[in-house]
Amino acid sequence: MKRKIETLCVQAGYEPKSGEARIPPVAQSTTFYYPKTQDMADLFDLKADGYFYSRLANPTVAAFEGKVCALEGGVAAIGCSSGMSATALTVFTLAGAGDNILCASAVYGGTYNLFGVTLKKLGIECRFFEADAPAEEIEKLIDGRTKLIFAETIANPAIIVLDIEKIAKLAKKHGVVFAIDNTLATPVLCRPLEHGADIIIHSSSKYLDGHAAALGGVIVDGGKFDFEGNERYPSFNVPDESYHGLVYAKLKGAFGTKCRAQMMRDLGAIMSPQNAFLSYIGCDTLALRMERHSQNAQRVAAYLENHPKIEWINHPSLPKNRYYELAKKYLPNGQGGMMSFGIKGSVEKCAKFLEALELITQETHVADVRSCVLHPASTTHRQLSEADLKAAGVPHNLIRLSVGIENADDIISDLENALKRV
Ligand SMILES: *Cc1c(COP(=O)(O)O)cnc(C)c1O
């Protein structure tokens, strides 16, 4: 029986055998014991499943991987040390020097740097596109060396809701892998694999963990992309000499296997057992939390929309929002806790507002249980001129608010008091 998402949050990923711990124990061990040489040889040949070294796999990390894999509806998942490493490993599994990838221009700042600056140094070109552009325009960027299309379900911090099926159709037409960063929506609010995405990546440092306790990332392989005979992906179709001549395209879950066996082996950005444990138990309450984050955010957005000192507000729950219709399709059960808004007036006014908040704290983090704010123009983006800020889609008065799971009345009254002081 296919269980519902609330049940999977609580139950998926780990099943104890008789007498074993009810929740996954922290397997704080680099290595694993085998008395028989052949048993270990079979592991190295990928003929048997099991653990031998925690850089490749670990039982606690496997429990968390299993949970996220079940939530997204994939065939395999790989726990990573951070969301950034999950994104980097995804690219390196598919692309090399001379190749290119496509990425929506409004993405997480770290991803923008990785794709625009670091990948360029390695010979991989990133072609950025406007997520709202017509498919025909985005299509022009695809050529024979395009290995990946990448975008976020809900872009951070622009809060753009992606038309997933528009991009999926394009990717399918050209036989290109389509990966989605589903960090801000979470599988509770949206499962992009059901809309045609091939790979999901997460920064589990955000809602999945939920407590701002553990940095982490996950890659989920949807398992449906057919690499076999696809000329775009020779590295999946020729024998991997570094792995006894394995041809990945012939395997079920080709992407996930290549990613772990090749890239995790060589780059070692694996999740730690302790962080996997924290992220696993964090996910137990994910469905409940996303419901509350979404409800609170909807109330806060409706309040701010009518406030005379607010110039504009961006949350897809608002009927006037540009992404309201897309959110109805892709995020019908809640639009999450992330929003941005602009205060009328100067940069100084924004700083004054932030300092007047008492409950809501200033942080660079987002998407955990506590409400928090950030003013990019005076922190993360402070080196940019007003013109550059505009080009980056971050107006000088933009305030990013991550609505937590406190009582919504308390969040609103904190905002109200602070707005009185500007
Ligand atoms: C935070 C974040 C990342 C990066 O994740 P880390 O765990 O901080 O490395 C990637 N994508 C999105 C949408 C994020 O919010």
Coordinates of C-alpha atoms and ligand atoms in Angstrom, one line a residue:
M1 CA 0.0 0.0 0.0
K2 CA 1.3 3.5 -0.9
R3 CA 1.3 5.4 2.3
K4 CA 0.5 9.1 2.6
I5 CA 3.2 11.8 3.1
E6 CA 2.4 12.4 6.8
T7 CA 2.9 8.7 7.5
L8 CA 6.1 8.5 5.5
C9 CA 7.6 11.5 7.4
V10 CA 7.2 9.5 10.6
Q11 CA 7.7 5.9 9.5
A12 CA 9.9 5.7 6.4
G13 CA 13.6 5.0 6.2
Y14 CA 14.3 2.7 9.0
E15 CA 12.7 -0.6 10.2
P16 CA 14.3 -2.2 13.2
K17 CA 14.6 -6.0 13.5
S18 CA 13.6 -7.7 16.7
G19 CA 15.3 -6.3 19.7
E20 CA 17.0 -3.4 17.8
A21 CA 16.8 0.3 18.7
R22 CA 13.4 1.8 17.6
I23 CA 15.0 4.8 16.0
P24 CA 18.2 4.6 14.0
P25 CA 21.3 4.5 16.2
V26 CA 24.2 6.8 15.4
A27 CA 26.6 4.4 13.7
Q28 CA 29.6 6.6 14.7
S29 CA 32.1 4.4 12.9
T30 CA 34.3 5.0 9.9
T31 CA 34.5 1.3 8.9
F32 CA 32.7 -2.0 9.2
Y33 CA 33.8 -5.6 10.1
Y34 CA 33.6 -8.6 7.8
P35 CA 35.3 -11.9 8.7
K36 CA 35.0 -13.3 5.1
T37 CA 37.2 -11.8 2.3
Q38 CA 34.7 -12.7 -0.4
D39 CA 31.9 -10.9 1.3
M40 CA 33.9 -7.7 1.3
A41 CA 35.0 -8.3 -2.4
D42 CA 31.3 -8.5 -3.4
L43 CA 30.7 -5.2 -1.7
F44 CA 33.5 -3.6 -3.7
D45 CA 32.1 -5.1 -6.9
L46 CA 28.6 -3.7 -6.1
K47 CA 27.4 -7.3 -6.2
A48 CA 26.1 -7.1 -2.6
D49 CA 24.6 -4.3 -0.5
G50 CA 26.4 -3.4 2.7
Y51 CA 28.7 -1.0 4.4
F52 CA 32.4 -0.9 4.4
Y53 CA 33.5 2.7 4.7
S54 CA 31.5 5.7 5.8
R55 CA 32.7 7.9 3.0
L56 CA 30.5 5.7 0.7
A57 CA 27.7 4.7 2.9
N58 CA 26.7 4.5 6.6
P59 CA 23.7 2.9 8.3
T60 CA 22.5 6.1 10.0
V61 CA 23.0 8.1 6.8
A62 CA 21.1 5.4 5.0
A63 CA 18.1 5.8 7.3
F64 CA 17.9 9.5 6.5
E65 CA 18.5 8.8 2.8
G66 CA 15.7 6.2 2.8
K67 CA 13.3 8.6 4.4
V68 CA 13.9 11.5 2.0
C69 CA 13.8 9.0 -1.0
A70 CA 10.4 7.7 0.1
L71 CA 9.1 11.3 0.6
E72 CA 10.2 12.4 -2.9
G73 CA 9.1 9.1 -4.5
G74 CA 12.6 8.3 -5.9
V75 CA 14.6 5.0 -6.3
A76 CA 17.8 6.1 -4.4
A77 CA 19.1 8.9 -2.3
I78 CA 22.5 10.1 -1.3
G79 CA 23.2 12.0 1.9
C80 CA 25.7 14.8 1.5
S81 CA 27.6 17.1 3.8
S82 CA 25.6 20.2 2.7
G83 CA 23.1 21.4 0.1
M84 CA 26.0 22.9 -1.8
S85 CA 27.9 19.6 -2.0
A86 CA 24.6 17.9 -3.2
T87 CA 24.4 20.4 -6.0
A88 CA 28.1 20.1 -6.9
L89 CA 28.0 16.3 -7.0
T90 CA 24.9 16.3 -9.2
V91 CA 26.7 18.5 -11.8
F92 CA 29.9 16.5 -11.7
T93 CA 28.1 13.2 -12.1
L94 CA 26.7 14.5 -15.4
A95 CA 29.1 17.1 -16.8
G96 CA 32.8 17.8 -17.5
A97 CA 35.0 20.3 -19.1
G98 CA 33.6 21.5 -22.4
D99 CA 30.0 20.8 -21.3
N100 CA 27.3 23.3 -20.3
I101 CA 24.3 23.4 -18.0
L102 CA 21.2 25.6 -17.9
C103 CA 20.1 27.2 -14.6
A104 CA 17.3 29.5 -13.7
S105 CA 18.8 32.9 -12.9
A106 CA 16.9 33.4 -9.6
V107 CA 18.5 30.7 -7.5
Y108 CA 20.2 30.5 -4.1
G109 CA 23.3 32.7 -4.0
G110 CA 25.6 29.9 -3.2
T111 CA 24.4 28.0 -6.3
Y112 CA 24.7 31.1 -8.4
N113 CA 28.4 31.4 -7.4
L114 CA 29.1 27.7 -7.9
F115 CA 27.6 27.7 -11.3
G116 CA 28.7 31.1 -12.5
V117 CA 32.2 31.3 -11.1
T118 CA 33.6 28.0 -9.9
L119 CA 32.2 25.7 -12.6
K120 CA 33.5 28.2 -15.2
K121 CA 37.1 27.7 -13.9
L122 CA 36.6 23.9 -14.4
G123 CA 35.5 24.4 -18.0
I124 CA 31.7 23.9 -17.4
E125 CA 29.7 26.8 -18.7
C126 CA 26.4 27.8 -17.0
R127 CA 23.7 29.4 -19.2
F128 CA 21.3 31.3 -17.0
F129 CA 17.6 31.7 -18.0
E130 CA 14.6 33.6 -16.7
A131 CA 12.3 31.0 -15.1
D132 CA 9.2 32.9 -16.4
A133 CA 10.5 33.1 -20.0
P134 CA 8.6 31.1 -22.7
A135 CA 9.8 27.6 -23.3
E136 CA 11.0 28.5 -26.9
E137 CA 13.3 31.1 -25.5
I138 CA 14.9 28.7 -22.9
E139 CA 15.1 26.0 -25.6
K140 CA 17.5 28.2 -27.6
L141 CA 20.2 27.7 -24.9
I142 CA 20.2 23.9 -25.3
D143 CA 22.9 22.4 -27.5
G144 CA 24.6 19.0 -28.0
R145 CA 26.8 19.6 -24.9
T146 CA 24.0 20.5 -22.5
K147 CA 24.0 18.0 -19.6
L148 CA 21.6 19.4 -17.1
I149 CA 18.8 21.9 -16.5
F150 CA 18.6 23.1 -13.0
A151 CA 16.0 25.3 -11.1
E152 CA 14.4 25.7 -7.7
T153 CA 10.7 24.9 -6.9
I154 CA 10.4 28.1 -4.9
A155 CA 13.4 30.3 -5.7
N156 CA 15.4 31.6 -2.7
P157 CA 15.1 34.6 -2.0
A158 CA 13.1 35.8 -5.0
I159 CA 10.1 33.5 -4.1
I160 CA 9.4 32.6 -7.8
V161 CA 7.3 29.5 -8.2
L162 CA 8.6 27.3 -11.0
D163 CA 6.4 26.0 -13.8
I164 CA 7.9 22.6 -13.4
E165 CA 6.1 20.9 -16.3
K166 CA 7.1 23.6 -18.8
I167 CA 10.8 22.8 -18.1
A168 CA 10.2 19.1 -17.8
K169 CA 8.7 19.0 -21.3
L170 CA 11.7 20.8 -22.7
A171 CA 14.2 18.5 -20.9
K172 CA 12.3 15.4 -22.1
K173 CA 12.2 16.7 -25.8
H174 CA 16.0 17.0 -25.8
G175 CA 16.9 14.1 -23.6
V176 CA 18.5 16.3 -21.0
V177 CA 18.5 15.6 -17.2
F178 CA 16.3 18.0 -15.2
A179 CA 17.2 18.5 -11.6
I180 CA 15.2 20.6 -9.1
D181 CA 16.3 22.1 -5.8
N182 CA 13.2 21.4 -3.7
T183 CA 14.6 22.9 -0.5
L184 CA 12.0 25.5 0.2
A185 CA 8.9 23.5 -0.9
T186 CA 9.9 20.2 0.7
P187 CA 8.3 17.0 -0.5
V188 CA 5.4 17.7 1.8
L189 CA 4.3 20.7 -0.3
C190 CA 5.6 19.6 -3.7
R191 CA 7.0 16.4 -5.2
P192 CA 8.7 17.5 -8.5
L193 CA 9.4 13.9 -9.7
E194 CA 5.6 13.6 -10.1
H195 CA 5.7 16.6 -12.5
G196 CA 8.5 15.3 -14.7
A197 CA 11.8 16.2 -12.9
D198 CA 14.5 13.6 -12.9
I199 CA 16.7 14.5 -9.9
I200 CA 15.9 16.3 -6.7
I201 CA 18.4 18.0 -4.5
H202 CA 17.9 19.4 -1.0
S203 CA 19.7 21.5 1.5
S204 CA 18.5 19.5 4.5
S205 CA 20.0 22.3 6.7
K206 CA 16.6 24.0 6.2
Y207 CA 13.1 22.5 6.6
L208 CA 14.1 18.8 6.6
D209 CA 16.2 19.2 9.7
G210 CA 13.9 22.0 10.8
H211 CA 15.8 22.9 14.0
A212 CA 18.9 24.7 12.5
A213 CA 20.9 21.9 14.2
A214 CA 22.6 20.0 11.3
L215 CA 24.1 21.1 8.0
G216 CA 23.3 18.6 5.2
G217 CA 22.1 17.8 1.7
V218 CA 20.4 15.1 -0.2
I219 CA 20.3 14.0 -3.8
V220 CA 17.3 11.9 -4.9
D221 CA 17.4 9.9 -8.1
G222 CA 14.0 9.6 -9.7
G223 CA 15.2 6.5 -11.6
K224 CA 13.2 7.2 -14.7
F225 CA 15.8 9.0 -16.9
D226 CA 16.9 6.6 -19.7
F227 CA 20.7 7.1 -20.2
E228 CA 21.1 3.9 -22.3
G229 CA 22.1 4.8 -25.8
N230 CA 21.6 8.6 -25.1
E231 CA 24.5 10.1 -27.0
R232 CA 24.4 13.2 -24.8
Y233 CA 25.8 11.0 -22.0
P234 CA 28.8 9.0 -23.2
S235 CA 30.1 8.7 -19.6
F236 CA 27.1 6.6 -18.7
N237 CA 27.4 4.4 -21.8
V238 CA 31.1 3.5 -21.9
P239 CA 32.7 1.2 -19.3
D240 CA 34.0 3.1 -16.2
E241 CA 37.6 1.9 -16.0
S242 CA 37.9 3.2 -12.4
Y243 CA 35.1 0.8 -11.6
H244 CA 36.0 -2.5 -13.2
G245 CA 34.4 -1.5 -16.5
L246 CA 30.9 -0.9 -15.1
V247 CA 28.4 0.6 -17.6
Y248 CA 26.2 2.8 -15.5
A249 CA 23.4 3.2 -18.1
K250 CA 22.6 -0.5 -17.8
L251 CA 21.9 -0.3 -14.1
K252 CA 18.6 0.6 -12.5
G253 CA 19.2 3.9 -10.8
A254 CA 22.1 4.7 -13.1
F255 CA 22.5 8.3 -11.9
G256 CA 22.5 7.5 -8.2
T257 CA 24.9 4.6 -8.6
K258 CA 27.4 6.7 -10.7
C259 CA 27.0 9.6 -8.3
R260 CA 27.9 7.5 -5.2
A261 CA 30.4 5.1 -6.7
Q262 CA 32.3 7.7 -8.6
M263 CA 31.8 11.2 -7.3
M264 CA 31.2 10.5 -3.6
R265 CA 34.2 8.1 -3.7
D266 CA 36.4 10.8 -5.3
L267 CA 35.1 13.9 -3.6
G268 CA 34.0 12.6 -0.2
A269 CA 31.3 15.1 0.6
I270 CA 29.3 12.6 2.6
M271 CA 26.9 13.4 5.4
S272 CA 28.1 12.7 8.9
P273 CA 26.2 10.0 11.0
Q274 CA 25.4 12.5 13.7
N275 CA 23.9 15.0 11.2
A276 CA 22.0 12.2 9.6
F277 CA 20.5 11.3 12.9
L278 CA 19.5 14.8 13.7
S279 CA 18.0 15.3 10.2
Y280 CA 16.2 12.0 10.4
I281 CA 14.4 12.8 13.6
G282 CA 13.8 16.3 12.4
C283 CA 11.9 14.9 9.4
D284 CA 9.6 13.0 11.7
T285 CA 7.6 16.3 12.2
L286 CA 8.1 17.7 8.7
A287 CA 4.5 17.4 7.6
L288 CA 3.1 19.1 10.7
R289 CA 5.7 21.8 10.6
M290 CA 5.1 22.6 6.9
E291 CA 1.4 22.9 7.6
R292 CA 2.0 25.4 10.4
H293 CA 4.8 27.4 8.5
S294 CA 2.3 27.8 5.6
Q295 CA -0.6 28.8 7.7
N296 CA 1.4 31.3 9.7
A297 CA 3.0 32.7 6.5
Q298 CA -0.4 33.1 4.9
R299 CA -1.7 35.2 7.9
V300 CA 1.5 37.3 8.1
A301 CA 1.4 38.0 4.3
A302 CA -2.2 39.0 4.5
Y303 CA -1.4 41.3 7.4
L304 CA 1.6 42.9 5.7
E305 CA -0.2 43.3 2.4
N306 CA -2.6 45.8 4.0
H307 CA 0.0 47.7 6.1
P308 CA 0.5 51.4 5.0
K309 CA 4.3 51.2 5.5
I310 CA 4.8 48.2 3.2
E311 CA 5.5 49.0 -0.4
W312 CA 5.2 45.5 -1.8
I313 CA 5.0 41.9 -0.6
N314 CA 5.8 38.6 -2.3
H315 CA 4.1 35.4 -1.0
P316 CA 2.3 32.9 -3.4
S317 CA -0.6 32.6 -1.0
L318 CA -1.8 36.1 -1.9
P319 CA -4.4 36.1 -4.7
K320 CA -2.7 39.2 -6.1
N321 CA 0.7 37.5 -6.3
R322 CA 2.2 36.8 -9.7
Y323 CA 2.7 33.1 -8.8
Y324 CA -0.7 32.5 -7.2
E325 CA -2.0 30.3 -10.1
L326 CA 1.3 28.3 -10.4
A327 CA 1.2 27.8 -6.6
K328 CA -2.4 26.5 -6.8
K329 CA -1.1 23.8 -9.2
Y330 CA 2.2 22.9 -7.6
L331 CA 1.8 23.9 -4.0
P332 CA -1.9 23.3 -3.3
N333 CA -1.5 22.3 0.3
G334 CA 0.5 25.3 1.5
Q335 CA 3.2 27.7 0.1
G336 CA 5.8 27.5 2.8
G337 CA 7.1 30.0 5.3
M338 CA 9.4 32.1 3.0
M339 CA 8.4 35.6 1.9
S340 CA 10.0 38.9 1.0
F341 CA 8.6 42.4 1.3
G342 CA 9.7 46.0 0.8
I343 CA 9.5 48.8 3.4
K344 CA 8.7 52.2 2.0
G345 CA 11.8 54.4 2.3
S346 CA 15.5 54.1 2.7
V347 CA 18.0 51.4 3.5
E348 CA 18.4 53.0 7.0
K349 CA 14.7 52.5 7.6
C350 CA 15.1 48.8 6.9
A351 CA 17.9 48.5 9.4
K352 CA 15.8 50.4 12.0
F353 CA 12.9 48.0 11.4
L354 CA 15.1 44.9 11.9
E355 CA 16.7 46.2 15.1
A356 CA 13.2 47.0 16.5
L357 CA 12.1 43.4 16.2
E358 CA 12.2 41.5 19.4
L359 CA 10.9 38.0 18.7
I360 CA 12.0 37.7 15.1
T361 CA 15.8 37.5 14.9
Q362 CA 18.3 38.5 12.2
E363 CA 20.0 35.5 10.7
T364 CA 21.5 34.4 7.5
H365 CA 19.7 31.1 7.9
V366 CA 16.1 30.4 6.8
A367 CA 13.5 27.7 7.0
D368 CA 13.7 26.5 10.6
V369 CA 11.2 26.5 13.4
R370 CA 12.1 30.1 14.5
S371 CA 11.0 33.2 12.6
C372 CA 13.9 35.1 11.3
V373 CA 14.7 38.0 8.9
L374 CA 17.5 39.3 6.8
H375 CA 18.1 42.5 4.9
P376 CA 20.3 41.5 2.0
A377 CA 21.3 45.1 1.0
S378 CA 22.9 45.7 4.4
T379 CA 24.3 42.2 4.9
T380 CA 24.8 39.5 2.3
H381 CA 24.7 41.9 -0.6
R382 CA 26.2 45.0 1.0
Q383 CA 29.0 45.3 -1.4
L384 CA 26.6 45.9 -4.3
S385 CA 25.5 49.3 -5.6
E386 CA 21.9 50.2 -5.9
A387 CA 22.0 49.5 -9.6
D388 CA 23.7 46.1 -9.0
L389 CA 21.1 45.3 -6.4
K390 CA 18.3 45.9 -8.9
A391 CA 20.0 43.7 -11.5
A392 CA 20.3 40.9 -8.9
G393 CA 16.6 41.1 -8.3
V394 CA 17.2 42.3 -4.7
P395 CA 15.9 45.8 -4.3
H396 CA 17.5 47.9 -1.6
N397 CA 14.4 47.7 0.6
L398 CA 13.9 43.9 0.3
I399 CA 13.5 42.1 3.6
R400 CA 13.5 38.3 3.6
L401 CA 11.2 36.8 6.2
S402 CA 11.2 33.2 7.1
V403 CA 8.0 32.6 9.1
G404 CA 8.5 30.1 11.9
I405 CA 6.0 27.9 13.8
E406 CA 5.4 30.2 16.7
N407 CA 1.9 31.6 17.3
A408 CA 1.0 33.8 14.3
D409 CA -0.4 36.5 16.6
D410 CA 2.9 36.9 18.3
I411 CA 4.8 37.1 15.0
I412 CA 2.3 39.7 13.7
S413 CA 2.5 41.8 16.8
D414 CA 6.3 41.8 16.7
L415 CA 6.1 43.1 13.1
E416 CA 3.5 45.6 14.1
N417 CA 5.6 47.1 16.9
A418 CA 8.7 47.3 14.8
L419 CA 6.8 48.9 11.9
K420 CA 5.6 51.6 14.4
R421 CA 9.2 52.5 15.1
V422 CA 10.2 53.3 11.5
Ligands
LIG1 C1 20.6 26.9 1.8 C2 20.3 26.5 0.5 C3 21.2 25.8 -0.3 C4 22.6 25.4 0.2 O1 22.5 24.6 1.3 P1 23.7 24.4 2.4 O2 23.1 23.3 3.2 O3 23.7 25.7 3.1 O4 24.9 24.1 1.7 C5 20.9 25.4 -1.6 N1 19.7 25.7 -2.1 C6 18.7 26.4 -1.4 C7 17.4 26.7 -2.0 C8 19.0 26.8 -0.1 O5 18.1 27.6 0.6

